[in-house]
Short mmCIF file of C-alpha atoms in Angstrom, two decimals:
data_model
loop_
_atom_site.label_atom_id
_atom_site.label_comp_id
_atom_site.label_asym_id
_atom_site.label_seq_id
_atom_site.Cartn_x
_atom_site.Cartn_y
_atom_site.Cartn_z
CA UNK L 1 -22.64 -22.58 -21.00
CA UNK L 2 -20.07 -20.62 -22.30
CA UNK L 3 -22.00 -17.32 -22.48
CA UNK L 4 -22.76 -17.94 -18.70
CA UNK L 5 -19.39 -18.74 -17.68
CA UNK L 6 -18.02 -15.65 -19.45
CA UNK L 7 -20.85 -13.33 -18.38
CA UNK L 8 -20.79 -14.41 -15.09
CA UNK L 9 -17.20 -14.36 -14.39
CA UNK L 10 -17.11 -10.44 -15.73
CA UNK L 11 -19.91 -9.69 -13.22
CA UNK L 12 -17.76 -11.73 -10.37
CA UNK L 13 -14.67 -9.56 -11.40
CA UNK L 14 -16.79 -6.12 -11.78
CA UNK L 15 -18.40 -6.54 -8.72
CA UNK L 16 -15.69 -7.09 -6.73
CA UNK L 17 -13.57 -4.22 -8.24
CA UNK L 18 -16.52 -2.20 -7.51
CA UNK L 19 -16.68 -3.34 -3.89
CA UNK L 20 -12.82 -2.52 -3.30
CA UNK L 21 -12.80 0.73 -5.01
CA UNK L 22 -16.18 2.06 -2.78
CA UNK L 23 -15.09 0.52 0.68
CA UNK L 24 -11.69 1.80 0.03
CA UNK L 25 -13.19 5.11 -0.60
CA UNK L 26 -15.20 4.86 2.36
CA UNK L 27 -12.30 4.00 4.80
CA UNK L 28 -10.74 7.33 3.59
CA UNK L 29 -6.97 8.66 3.46
CA UNK L 30 -7.01 8.70 7.35
CA UNK L 31 -7.03 4.92 7.38
CA UNK L 32 -3.63 4.93 6.08
CA UNK L 33 -2.01 7.16 8.08
CA UNK L 34 -3.41 4.91 10.76
CA UNK L 35 -1.38 2.21 9.44
CA UNK L 36 2.15 3.19 10.67
CA UNK L 37 0.55 3.72 14.28
CA UNK L 38 -1.25 -0.11 14.14
CA UNK L 39 1.86 -2.04 13.20
CA UNK L 40 3.77 -1.22 15.84
CA UNK L 41 2.47 -4.26 17.61
CA UNK L 42 3.03 -7.60 15.47
CA UNK L 43 -0.60 -9.19 16.22
CA UNK L 44 -2.34 -6.11 15.98
CA UNK L 45 -0.53 -5.39 12.53
CA UNK L 46 -1.85 -9.01 11.46
CA UNK L 47 -5.17 -8.00 12.69
CA UNK L 48 -4.90 -4.58 10.63
CA UNK L 49 -3.62 -6.51 7.41
CA UNK L 50 -7.08 -8.59 7.71
CA UNK L 51 -8.82 -5.30 7.76
CA UNK L 52 -7.32 -3.76 5.14
CA UNK L 53 -7.94 -7.11 2.73
CA UNK L 54 -11.65 -7.52 4.20
CA UNK L 55 -12.10 -3.57 2.83
CA UNK L 56 -10.18 -4.17 -0.42
CA UNK L 57 -11.04 -8.02 -0.69
CA UNK L 58 -7.52 -8.95 -2.67
CA UNK L 59 -4.84 -9.69 -1.62
CA UNK L 60 -3.07 -8.15 -4.54
CA UNK L 61 -4.69 -4.86 -3.90
CA UNK L 62 -3.37 -4.85 -0.11
CA UNK L 63 0.02 -5.88 -1.07
CA UNK L 64 0.01 -3.10 -3.86
CA UNK L 65 -0.94 -0.67 -1.18
CA UNK L 66 1.55 -2.09 1.41
CA UNK L 67 4.33 -1.14 -1.41
CA UNK L 68 3.03 2.10 -1.51
CA UNK L 69 3.26 2.67 2.10
CA UNK L 70 6.47 0.90 2.31
CA UNK L 71 7.86 3.50 -0.21
CA UNK L 72 6.55 6.58 1.78
CA UNK L 73 8.34 4.99 4.63
CA UNK L 74 5.35 4.54 6.80
CA UNK L 75 5.93 0.90 7.41
CA UNK L 76 9.11 -1.33 7.23
CA UNK L 77 9.88 -4.72 5.46
CA UNK L 78 9.13 -6.77 8.52
CA UNK L 79 6.06 -4.94 9.25
CA UNK L 80 4.66 -5.47 6.13
CA UNK L 81 5.08 -9.17 6.16
CA UNK L 82 2.69 -9.68 9.25
CA UNK L 83 0.66 -7.09 7.27
CA UNK L 84 0.67 -9.70 4.27
CA UNK L 85 -0.13 -12.61 6.69
CA UNK L 86 -3.29 -10.88 7.81
CA UNK L 87 -4.33 -9.49 4.65
CA UNK L 88 -4.53 -13.10 3.62
CA UNK L 89 -6.75 -13.87 6.24
CA UNK L 90 -8.59 -11.38 5.49
CA UNK L 91 -9.24 -12.25 1.65
CA UNK L 92 -11.21 -15.09 2.79
CA UNK L 93 -14.00 -13.36 4.18
CA UNK L 94 -16.17 -13.17 0.82
CA UNK L 95 -15.53 -16.55 0.27
CA UNK L 96 -17.21 -17.46 3.53
CA UNK L 97 -20.03 -15.12 2.67
CA UNK L 98 -20.45 -17.19 -0.77
CA UNK L 99 -20.59 -20.57 1.07
CA UNK L 100 -23.56 -19.38 3.13
CA UNK L 101 -25.24 -19.58 -0.13
CA UNK L 102 -25.75 -15.39 0.10
CA UNK L 103 -25.81 -15.31 -3.71
CA UNK L 104 -29.37 -16.38 -3.88
CA UNK L 105 -30.16 -13.13 -2.39
CA UNK L 106 -27.69 -11.40 -5.28
CA UNK L 107 -30.67 -9.13 -6.47
CA UNK L 108 -31.54 -7.93 -3.08
CA UNK L 109 -27.94 -6.34 -2.82
CA UNK L 110 -28.23 -5.17 -6.06
CA UNK L 111 -31.26 -3.34 -5.52
CA UNK L 112 -30.60 -2.22 -2.24
CA UNK L 113 -26.83 -0.93 -3.13
CA UNK L 114 -28.73 0.98 -6.30
CA UNK L 115 -30.77 3.00 -4.52
CA UNK L 116 -28.95 3.79 -1.77
CA UNK L 117 -26.35 5.00 -3.65
CA UNK L 118 -28.92 6.84 -6.22
CA UNK L 119 -31.07 8.55 -3.25
CA UNK L 120 -27.84 9.74 -1.00
CA UNK L 121 -26.74 13.21 -1.49
CA UNK L 122 -23.79 12.17 1.25
CA UNK L 123 -20.43 11.09 -0.13
CA UNK L 124 -20.11 8.59 2.34
CA UNK L 125 -23.50 6.83 1.74
CA UNK L 126 -23.02 6.89 -1.94
CA UNK L 127 -19.82 4.98 -1.47
CA UNK L 128 -21.31 2.51 1.07
CA UNK L 129 -24.44 2.15 -1.62
CA UNK L 130 -21.88 1.56 -4.35
CA UNK L 131 -20.04 -1.26 -2.27
CA UNK L 132 -23.05 -3.11 -1.50
CA UNK L 133 -24.27 -3.01 -5.33
CA UNK L 134 -20.86 -4.19 -6.03
CA UNK L 135 -21.20 -7.09 -3.38
CA UNK L 136 -24.49 -7.98 -5.20
CA UNK L 137 -23.10 -8.23 -8.60
CA UNK L 138 -20.12 -10.49 -7.54
CA UNK L 139 -22.87 -12.63 -6.01
CA UNK L 140 -24.99 -12.57 -9.02
CA UNK L 141 -21.97 -13.30 -11.33
CA UNK L 142 -21.26 -16.22 -9.26
CA UNK L 143 -25.22 -17.46 -9.32
CA UNK L 144 -25.20 -17.26 -13.25
CA UNK L 145 -21.74 -19.17 -13.41
CA UNK L 146 -23.18 -22.10 -10.97
CA UNK L 147 -25.98 -22.37 -13.54
CA UNK L 148 -23.92 -22.60 -16.49
CA UNK L 149 -21.77 -25.19 -14.90
CA UNK L 150 -24.58 -27.57 -14.65
CA UNK L 151 -23.58 -29.28 -17.87
CA UNK L 152 -19.77 -28.99 -17.77
CA UNK L 153 -19.54 -32.07 -14.99
CA UNK L 154 -20.76 -34.45 -17.94
CA UNK L 155 -17.88 -33.59 -20.17
CA UNK L 156 -15.42 -36.18 -20.92
CA UNK L 157 -12.51 -34.20 -20.96
CA UNK L 158 -13.26 -32.51 -17.61
CA UNK L 159 -13.40 -35.65 -15.83
CA UNK L 160 -10.09 -36.65 -17.35
CA UNK L 161 -8.71 -33.68 -15.93
CA UNK L 162 -10.08 -34.09 -12.64
CA UNK L 163 -8.48 -37.51 -12.68
CA UNK L 164 -5.19 -36.48 -13.23
CA UNK L 165 -5.42 -34.03 -10.44
CA UNK L 166 -6.47 -36.74 -8.82
CA UNK L 167 -3.17 -38.79 -9.07
CA UNK L 168 -0.68 -35.62 -9.44
CA UNK L 169 -1.93 -33.20 -7.17
CA UNK L 170 1.03 -30.77 -8.56
CA UNK L 171 -0.75 -30.47 -11.52
CA UNK L 172 -3.78 -28.81 -9.53
CA UNK L 173 -1.77 -26.16 -7.76
CA UNK L 174 -0.08 -25.39 -11.50
CA UNK L 175 -3.54 -25.09 -12.93
CA UNK L 176 -5.08 -22.96 -9.91
CA UNK L 177 -2.18 -20.82 -9.78
CA UNK L 178 -2.39 -20.27 -13.74
CA UNK L 179 -6.43 -19.35 -13.29
CA UNK L 180 -6.15 -17.09 -10.25
CA UNK L 181 -3.33 -15.33 -11.92
CA UNK L 182 -5.57 -14.68 -15.24
CA UNK L 183 -8.33 -13.38 -12.82
CA UNK L 184 -6.06 -11.63 -10.59
CA UNK L 185 -7.84 -12.55 -7.95
CA UNK L 186 -7.73 -15.50 -5.28
CA UNK L 187 -11.15 -14.51 -4.30
CA UNK L 188 -13.05 -14.91 -7.70
CA UNK L 189 -10.91 -18.22 -8.55
CA UNK L 190 -11.85 -19.69 -5.02
CA UNK L 191 -15.29 -18.81 -5.79
CA UNK L 192 -15.57 -20.22 -8.72
CA UNK L 193 -14.46 -23.53 -7.34
CA UNK L 194 -16.59 -23.34 -4.53
CA UNK L 195 -19.75 -22.92 -7.20
CA UNK L 196 -18.00 -25.98 -9.01
CA UNK L 197 -17.98 -28.13 -5.87
CA UNK L 198 -21.32 -26.87 -4.99
CA UNK L 199 -22.75 -28.71 -8.23
CA UNK L 200 -20.59 -32.07 -7.15
CA UNK L 201 -18.43 -31.31 -10.03
CA UNK L 202 -15.28 -31.34 -8.39
CA UNK L 203 -14.61 -33.81 -5.22
CA UNK L 204 -12.42 -31.83 -2.17
CA UNK L 205 -9.65 -34.12 -3.08
CA UNK L 206 -9.51 -32.34 -6.51
CA UNK L 207 -10.33 -28.63 -4.70
CA UNK L 208 -7.75 -28.32 -2.19
CA UNK L 209 -4.51 -28.41 -4.75
CA UNK L 210 -6.37 -26.20 -7.16
CA UNK L 211 -7.19 -23.56 -3.95
CA UNK L 212 -3.42 -23.77 -3.15
CA UNK L 213 -2.28 -23.32 -6.69
CA UNK L 214 -4.67 -19.90 -6.49
CA UNK L 215 -3.21 -18.69 -3.61
CA UNK L 216 0.27 -18.73 -5.55
CA UNK L 217 -1.26 -17.25 -8.36
CA UNK L 218 -2.76 -14.31 -6.92
CA UNK L 219 1.03 -13.04 -5.77
CA UNK L 220 2.12 -13.37 -9.84
CA UNK L 221 0.19 -10.23 -10.53
CA UNK L 222 2.14 -7.81 -8.01
CA UNK L 223 5.40 -9.76 -8.52
CA UNK L 224 5.56 -9.01 -11.94
CA UNK L 225 4.46 -5.13 -11.72
CA UNK L 226 7.22 -4.94 -9.20
CA UNK L 227 9.93 -5.63 -11.87
CA UNK L 228 10.30 -1.60 -12.08
CA UNK L 229 9.45 -0.41 -8.84
CA UNK L 230 11.69 0.57 -5.67
CA UNK L 231 13.73 -2.11 -3.82
CA UNK L 232 10.97 -1.69 -1.25
CA UNK L 233 8.36 -2.64 -3.58
CA UNK L 234 10.42 -5.61 -4.92
CA UNK L 235 10.84 -6.64 -1.30
CA UNK L 236 7.43 -6.95 -0.55
CA UNK L 237 6.31 -8.44 -3.57
CA UNK L 238 8.94 -11.46 -3.17
CA UNK L 239 8.14 -11.75 0.12
CA UNK L 240 4.35 -12.25 -0.56
CA UNK L 241 5.35 -14.67 -3.16
CA UNK L 242 7.84 -16.60 -0.81
CA UNK L 243 5.28 -16.87 1.76
CA UNK L 244 2.61 -18.34 -0.19
CA UNK L 245 5.14 -20.90 -2.03
CA UNK L 246 6.75 -22.20 1.07
CA UNK L 247 3.31 -22.55 2.63
CA UNK L 248 2.39 -24.58 -0.46
CA UNK L 249 5.37 -26.81 -0.59
CA UNK L 250 4.88 -27.15 3.54
CA UNK L 251 1.14 -28.56 3.06
CA UNK L 252 2.35 -30.61 -0.17
CA UNK L 253 2.99 -33.90 2.37
CA UNK L 254 0.10 -33.16 4.21
CA UNK L 255 -2.64 -33.00 1.69
CA UNK L 256 -4.91 -35.99 2.90
CA UNK L 257 -4.68 -35.25 6.81
CA UNK L 258 -5.72 -31.64 5.63
CA UNK L 259 -8.46 -33.10 3.63
CA UNK L 260 -9.54 -34.76 6.49
CA UNK L 261 -9.47 -31.77 9.00
CA UNK L 262 -11.66 -30.13 6.29
CA UNK L 263 -13.78 -32.56 6.05
CA UNK L 264 -14.26 -32.99 9.40
CA UNK L 265 -15.03 -29.16 9.72
CA UNK L 266 -18.28 -29.43 7.85
CA UNK L 267 -20.81 -31.89 5.87
CA UNK L 268 -21.58 -28.95 3.02
CA UNK L 269 -19.16 -29.17 0.15
CA UNK L 270 -19.22 -25.39 -0.22
CA UNK L 271 -18.29 -24.74 3.24
CA UNK L 272 -15.63 -27.32 3.06
CA UNK L 273 -13.93 -25.16 0.26
CA UNK L 274 -14.07 -21.80 1.97
CA UNK L 275 -13.16 -23.68 5.33
CA UNK L 276 -9.73 -25.21 3.25
CA UNK L 277 -9.00 -21.48 1.75
CA UNK L 278 -9.19 -19.94 5.18
CA UNK L 279 -7.39 -22.82 7.08
CA UNK L 280 -4.68 -22.58 4.77
CA UNK L 281 -3.98 -18.99 5.41
CA UNK L 282 -4.64 -19.19 9.36
CA UNK L 283 -2.45 -21.67 9.07
CA UNK L 284 0.18 -20.11 7.13
CA UNK L 285 0.28 -17.18 9.16
CA UNK L 286 0.61 -19.37 12.54
CA UNK L 287 3.58 -21.17 11.02
CA UNK L 288 5.30 -17.60 9.70
CA UNK L 289 4.47 -15.28 12.73
CA UNK L 290 7.54 -16.19 14.91
CA UNK L 291 9.81 -15.78 11.97
CA UNK L 292 8.76 -12.28 10.57
CA UNK L 293 11.92 -11.26 11.36
CA UNK L 294 14.55 -13.57 10.45
CA UNK L 295 12.13 -13.95 7.26
CA UNK L 296 12.57 -10.18 6.28
CA UNK L 297 16.45 -10.12 7.13
CA UNK L 298 16.66 -13.34 4.63
CA UNK L 299 14.41 -10.97 2.13
CA UNK L 300 16.80 -8.20 2.27
CA UNK L 301 19.85 -10.32 2.11
CA UNK L 302 18.47 -11.61 -1.31
CA UNK L 303 17.55 -7.61 -2.56
CA UNK L 304 19.87 -5.44 -1.00
CA UNK L 305 19.24 -1.71 -0.90
CA UNK L 306 21.35 -0.47 -3.92
CA UNK L 307 20.80 2.44 -5.75
CA UNK L 308 17.85 2.55 -8.30
CA UNK L 309 18.34 3.31 -11.93
CA UNK L 310 15.35 5.13 -12.70
CA UNK L 311 14.19 7.08 -15.68
CA UNK L 312 13.23 10.47 -15.38
CA UNK L 313 9.40 10.80 -14.60
CA UNK L 314 7.68 12.73 -17.06
CA UNK L 315 4.84 15.08 -16.04
CA UNK L 316 1.81 13.02 -16.05
CA UNK L 317 -1.30 14.75 -15.51
CA UNK L 318 -0.37 18.34 -17.06
CA UNK L 319 -2.24 17.93 -20.53
CA UNK L 320 -2.76 21.29 -22.25
CA UNK L 321 -6.28 20.73 -23.68
CA UNK L 322 -7.59 20.87 -19.94
CA UNK L 323 -6.41 24.35 -19.68
CA UNK L 324 -9.46 25.66 -21.04
CA UNK L 325 -11.08 24.24 -17.98
CA UNK L 326 -9.32 25.99 -15.10
CA UNK L 327 -10.98 23.68 -12.41
CA UNK L 328 -10.00 20.53 -14.05
CA UNK L 329 -6.63 22.12 -14.77
CA UNK L 330 -5.68 22.88 -11.54
CA UNK L 331 -6.96 19.79 -10.20
CA UNK L 332 -4.43 18.33 -12.38
CA UNK L 333 -1.62 20.38 -10.99
CA UNK L 334 -2.15 19.09 -7.72
CA UNK L 335 -2.04 15.71 -8.62
CA UNK L 336 1.49 16.43 -10.03
CA UNK L 337 2.31 18.26 -7.02
CA UNK L 338 1.14 15.38 -4.77
CA UNK L 339 3.36 13.32 -7.66
CA UNK L 340 6.21 15.65 -6.90
CA UNK L 341 5.71 15.14 -3.05
CA UNK L 342 5.89 11.75 -3.34
CA UNK L 343 9.46 12.09 -4.93
CA UNK L 344 10.50 14.29 -2.04
CA UNK L 345 9.12 11.86 0.33
CA UNK L 346 10.87 9.00 -1.23
CA UNK L 347 14.15 11.35 -0.87
CA UNK L 348 13.85 12.24 2.83
CA UNK L 349 13.06 8.33 3.67
CA UNK L 350 16.28 7.08 1.98
CA UNK L 351 18.43 9.84 3.15
CA UNK L 352 18.39 8.42 6.56
CA UNK L 353 19.13 5.04 5.27
CA UNK L 354 22.56 6.46 3.66
CA UNK L 355 23.11 7.78 7.22
CA UNK L 356 22.65 4.66 8.92
CA UNK L 357 24.31 2.19 5.89
CA UNK L 358 26.97 4.69 4.78
CA UNK L 359 25.42 4.20 1.19
CA UNK L 360 27.19 6.43 -0.79
CA UNK L 361 25.77 4.92 -4.01
CA UNK L 362 22.31 5.45 -2.67
CA UNK L 363 23.38 9.25 -1.71
CA UNK L 364 23.85 9.53 -5.84
CA UNK L 365 20.69 8.43 -6.48
CA UNK L 366 18.72 10.74 -4.05
CA UNK L 367 20.74 13.49 -5.71
CA UNK L 368 19.43 12.36 -9.12
CA UNK L 369 15.88 12.56 -7.90
CA UNK L 370 16.23 16.11 -6.59
CA UNK L 371 17.06 17.06 -10.40
CA UNK L 372 13.49 15.57 -11.28
CA UNK L 373 11.91 17.56 -8.40
CA UNK L 374 13.42 20.91 -9.93
CA UNK L 375 12.23 19.78 -13.32
CA UNK L 376 8.53 19.14 -12.08
CA UNK L 377 8.65 22.44 -10.04
CA UNK L 378 9.38 24.04 -13.17
CA UNK L 379 6.75 22.19 -15.48
CA UNK L 380 4.10 22.80 -13.16
CA UNK L 381 4.91 26.63 -12.52
CA UNK L 382 5.37 26.82 -16.20
CA UNK L 383 1.60 24.79 -16.61
CA UNK L 384 -0.34 27.13 -14.29
CA UNK L 385 1.25 30.45 -15.95
CA UNK L 386 -0.90 29.54 -19.08
CA UNK L 387 -4.09 29.49 -17.62
CA UNK L 388 -6.76 32.12 -18.55
CA UNK L 389 -6.40 34.30 -14.99
CA UNK L 390 -9.62 36.17 -16.74
CA UNK L 391 -11.65 32.43 -16.36
CA UNK L 392 -10.41 31.88 -12.68
CA UNK L 393 -12.77 32.46 -9.69
CA UNK L 394 -11.66 33.90 -6.83
CA UNK L 395 -11.42 30.59 -4.72
CA UNK L 396 -9.59 29.03 -8.08
CA UNK L 397 -7.22 31.68 -7.70
CA UNK L 398 -6.16 31.31 -4.35
CA UNK L 399 -5.80 27.49 -4.89
CA UNK L 400 -3.56 28.33 -7.50
CA UNK L 401 -1.17 30.53 -4.93
CA UNK L 402 -1.54 27.79 -2.54
CA UNK L 403 -0.61 25.37 -5.25
CA UNK L 404 2.32 27.56 -6.37
CA UNK L 405 3.41 27.79 -2.35
CA UNK L 406 3.23 24.19 -1.98
CA UNK L 407 5.59 23.09 -5.21
CA UNK L 408 8.05 25.83 -3.70
CA UNK L 409 8.01 24.40 -0.41
CA UNK L 410 8.49 20.94 -1.48
CA UNK L 411 11.59 22.29 -3.90
CA UNK L 412 13.09 23.60 -0.76
CA UNK L 413 12.78 20.60 1.17
CA UNK L 414 14.65 18.85 -2.00
CA UNK L 415 17.39 21.32 -1.73
CA UNK L 416 17.52 20.70 1.74
CA UNK L 417 17.98 16.96 1.57
CA UNK L 418 20.31 17.14 -1.59
CA UNK L 419 22.65 20.29 -0.35
CA UNK L 420 22.42 19.64 3.43
CA UNK L 421 21.57 16.48 4.97
CA UNK L 422 23.20 14.24 2.08
CA UNK L 423 26.53 16.47 2.18
CA UNK L 424 26.35 16.13 5.79
CA UNK L 425 25.93 12.07 5.18
CA UNK L 426 29.21 12.16 2.68
CA UNK L 427 31.05 14.08 5.23
CA UNK L 428 30.48 11.45 7.91
CA UNK L 429 31.25 8.73 5.17
CA UNK L 430 34.40 9.75 3.97
CA UNK L 431 35.74 10.59 7.40
CA UNK L 432 34.45 7.07 8.70
CA UNK L 433 32.86 8.73 11.62
CA UNK L 434 29.76 7.00 13.43
CA UNK L 435 27.17 8.41 15.90
CA UNK L 436 26.76 7.18 19.06
CA UNK L 437 23.98 4.68 19.83
CA UNK L 438 21.91 7.09 21.55
CA UNK L 439 22.61 10.00 18.79
CA UNK L 440 21.90 8.10 16.21
CA UNK L 441 18.54 6.66 18.08
CA UNK L 442 17.70 10.29 18.13
CA UNK L 443 18.39 11.39 14.87
CA UNK L 444 15.73 8.72 13.61
CA UNK L 445 13.51 9.47 16.39
CA UNK L 446 12.91 13.23 15.18
CA UNK L 447 13.29 11.99 11.07
CA UNK L 448 10.08 9.95 12.02
CA UNK L 449 8.15 12.66 13.57
CA UNK L 450 8.99 14.68 11.00
CA UNK L 451 8.02 12.01 8.23
CA UNK L 452 5.08 11.56 9.97
CA UNK L 453 4.03 15.49 9.93
CA UNK L 454 4.76 15.10 6.12
CA UNK L 455 2.02 12.38 5.39
CA UNK L 456 -0.41 14.35 7.47
CA UNK L 457 0.64 17.18 5.70
CA UNK L 458 -0.17 15.25 1.96
CA UNK L 459 -3.19 14.07 3.48
CA UNK L 460 -4.20 17.53 4.29
CA UNK L 461 -3.57 18.73 0.40
CA UNK L 462 -5.11 15.65 -1.37
CA UNK L 463 -8.64 15.59 0.39
CA UNK L 464 -8.75 19.30 1.82
CA UNK L 465 -8.76 17.62 5.14
CA UNK L 466 -8.84 20.89 7.85
CA UNK L 467 -8.35 18.36 10.73
CA UNK L 468 -4.94 17.10 9.20
CA UNK L 469 -3.97 20.65 8.24
CA UNK L 470 -4.24 21.78 12.39
CA UNK L 471 -2.25 18.52 13.35
CA UNK L 472 0.59 19.61 11.19
CA UNK L 473 0.27 23.20 12.71
CA UNK L 474 0.47 21.85 16.09
CA UNK L 475 3.05 19.32 15.54
CA UNK L 476 5.48 22.46 14.89
CA UNK L 477 5.90 23.53 18.32
CA UNK L 478 6.33 19.38 19.25
CA UNK L 479 8.76 19.17 16.98
CA UNK L 480 11.00 22.50 17.81
CA UNK L 481 10.45 21.55 21.06
CA UNK L 482 12.03 18.22 20.37
CA UNK L 483 14.75 19.33 18.68
CA UNK L 484 15.87 21.74 21.31
CA UNK L 485 15.57 18.76 23.58
CA UNK L 486 17.79 16.26 21.62
CA UNK L 487 20.39 19.27 21.29
CA UNK L 488 20.64 19.41 24.85
CA UNK L 489 21.00 15.81 25.20
CA UNK L 490 24.05 16.00 22.64
CA UNK L 491 25.49 18.37 24.57
CA UNK L 492 25.25 16.72 27.77
CA UNK L 493 27.11 13.46 26.08
CA UNK L 494 29.82 16.02 25.04
CA UNK L 495 30.41 16.84 28.63
CA UNK L 496 30.34 13.43 29.41
CA UNK L 497 33.08 12.79 26.92
CA UNK L 498 31.19 10.48 24.89
CA UNK L 499 34.11 9.97 21.72
CA UNK L 500 31.40 9.12 19.11
CA UNK L 501 29.67 12.37 20.33
CA UNK L 502 32.87 14.43 20.20
CA UNK L 503 34.00 13.30 16.92
CA UNK L 504 30.20 13.87 14.85
CA UNK L 505 29.10 17.28 17.06
CA UNK L 506 29.20 19.18 14.23
CA UNK L 507 27.61 16.69 11.82
CA UNK L 508 24.79 15.66 14.43
CA UNK L 509 23.58 19.33 15.25
CA UNK L 510 23.20 20.16 11.50
CA UNK L 511 21.11 17.64 10.98
CA UNK L 512 19.11 18.19 14.19
CA UNK L 513 18.60 21.77 12.59
CA UNK L 514 17.82 20.97 8.77
CA UNK L 515 15.02 18.20 10.04
CA UNK L 516 13.49 21.34 11.95
CA UNK L 517 13.90 23.01 8.78
CA UNK L 518 12.31 20.44 6.84
CA UNK L 519 9.07 20.49 9.11
CA UNK L 520 8.93 24.43 8.94
CA UNK L 521 8.37 24.08 5.31
CA UNK L 522 5.90 21.60 6.05
CA UNK L 523 3.98 23.68 7.59
CA UNK L 524 4.19 26.58 5.23
CA UNK L 525 2.27 24.22 2.90
CA UNK L 526 -0.56 23.96 5.20
CA UNK L 527 -1.18 28.22 5.58
CA UNK L 528 -2.37 28.58 2.63
CA UNK L 529 -4.57 25.47 2.45
CA UNK L 530 -6.44 26.96 5.82
CA UNK L 531 -6.84 29.99 4.43
CA UNK L 532 -8.95 28.66 1.61
CA UNK L 533 -11.87 26.97 3.56
CA UNK L 534 -13.72 28.72 6.19
CA UNK L 535 -13.17 27.16 9.92
CA UNK L 536 -15.43 24.16 11.04
CA UNK L 537 -18.32 25.63 13.08
#
């Protein structure tokens, strides 16, 4: 019995991880770049969140992805909240599949997934095969656990525990939260509850508090991991936790009506568990959907944007032992450069916050990050100089040059932010100046256009994506044209005698110019990349 439970749980969790990782690979980086556009509409954003969780099969993984997107400036807190609401619905998909007793066909999934991945030469099909294999392993693990649970229901202490949960539903919520947090997966926890209910081990009255607790427990890992994160990460993690906690507290007085509703939905015990899990998250989404704006403002008030006390990010990928294998060393150097690019992206995004909120403390934190960028620039260059150039192929030598060009441009972008944009922001703050509403809106618009182009550049470098690289170059002319149009719009406001425009004219125009300069360095990173790969047929 113990071996079945431990082994089955291990297979279930490993299968879910394999499914998640390979569906994520199958979706590709373009899916992440799609999110910034998709979340402009709240309802569409919720659907996108459901899609993310369906791919990752973990609301915790979906929340961690959202934290990364928020740090990169692709989504804001308000957008993240309805993505979270959608992801909580999407993560119930696997439990619904389990309720169809599809685990009886687990070995077909395992065998089919293995042969698809083993026989295929195309990477995408391999990812699909491994995802099917992961799904099969999770079903197989659950089936093993079901067989192992057959004797548990006869244990006296188990029945006593269930009797206590019947009298004290809050105990069931706590137990469910602990169980889910230990497994780091509400899907796994609810799947196990479903398996137990299938053998009539747990009545629905006991299962519902456990399910509610499992929904809280899945947030704890992300909440703990966000302690050392940025304030955007802390806000998103807290938002997810508070949504679940408030939802459970709202449900507590209505457990018996909710149980009747679930009983009415199906006569099958397993289907009832799956439905309870789905209904809870659907109702939660409907309750919070109209209030995402006020809720996000409340979270921001609880966790205001302050200068973060960060430690210097030492190099993470530059191992001296790898220098004897130039292709691997170049790959590690690229990872370090992308890490440097993430810091520059954070600096760029937070600079806009300095302009909007007049936050001098945040400006000082951004200046500190420029020192990090300078150090990483130096360390990566030093590492590359230690490569044995006689061991480099022609293509590898070209990649080294492209990488050196990239980190040089990233360092230049950091300098533009530090020595130009932040100096302009300080001047505006110290003189007590304010942009006109139209002027600020135009700066935000150009800032976002350049930011999106930055994301496309990172996508192109990370995945050697020629289509993304071409989009970056096409956007250069569009951004230059937009900068000229915004320059002219500002001149027109000066002629119209706008007081704010007159006072901030020099700062405003310099900000536009420096944003255009940032974009020039973004496109500068792309040119060497295009020379490395042949043009598409």
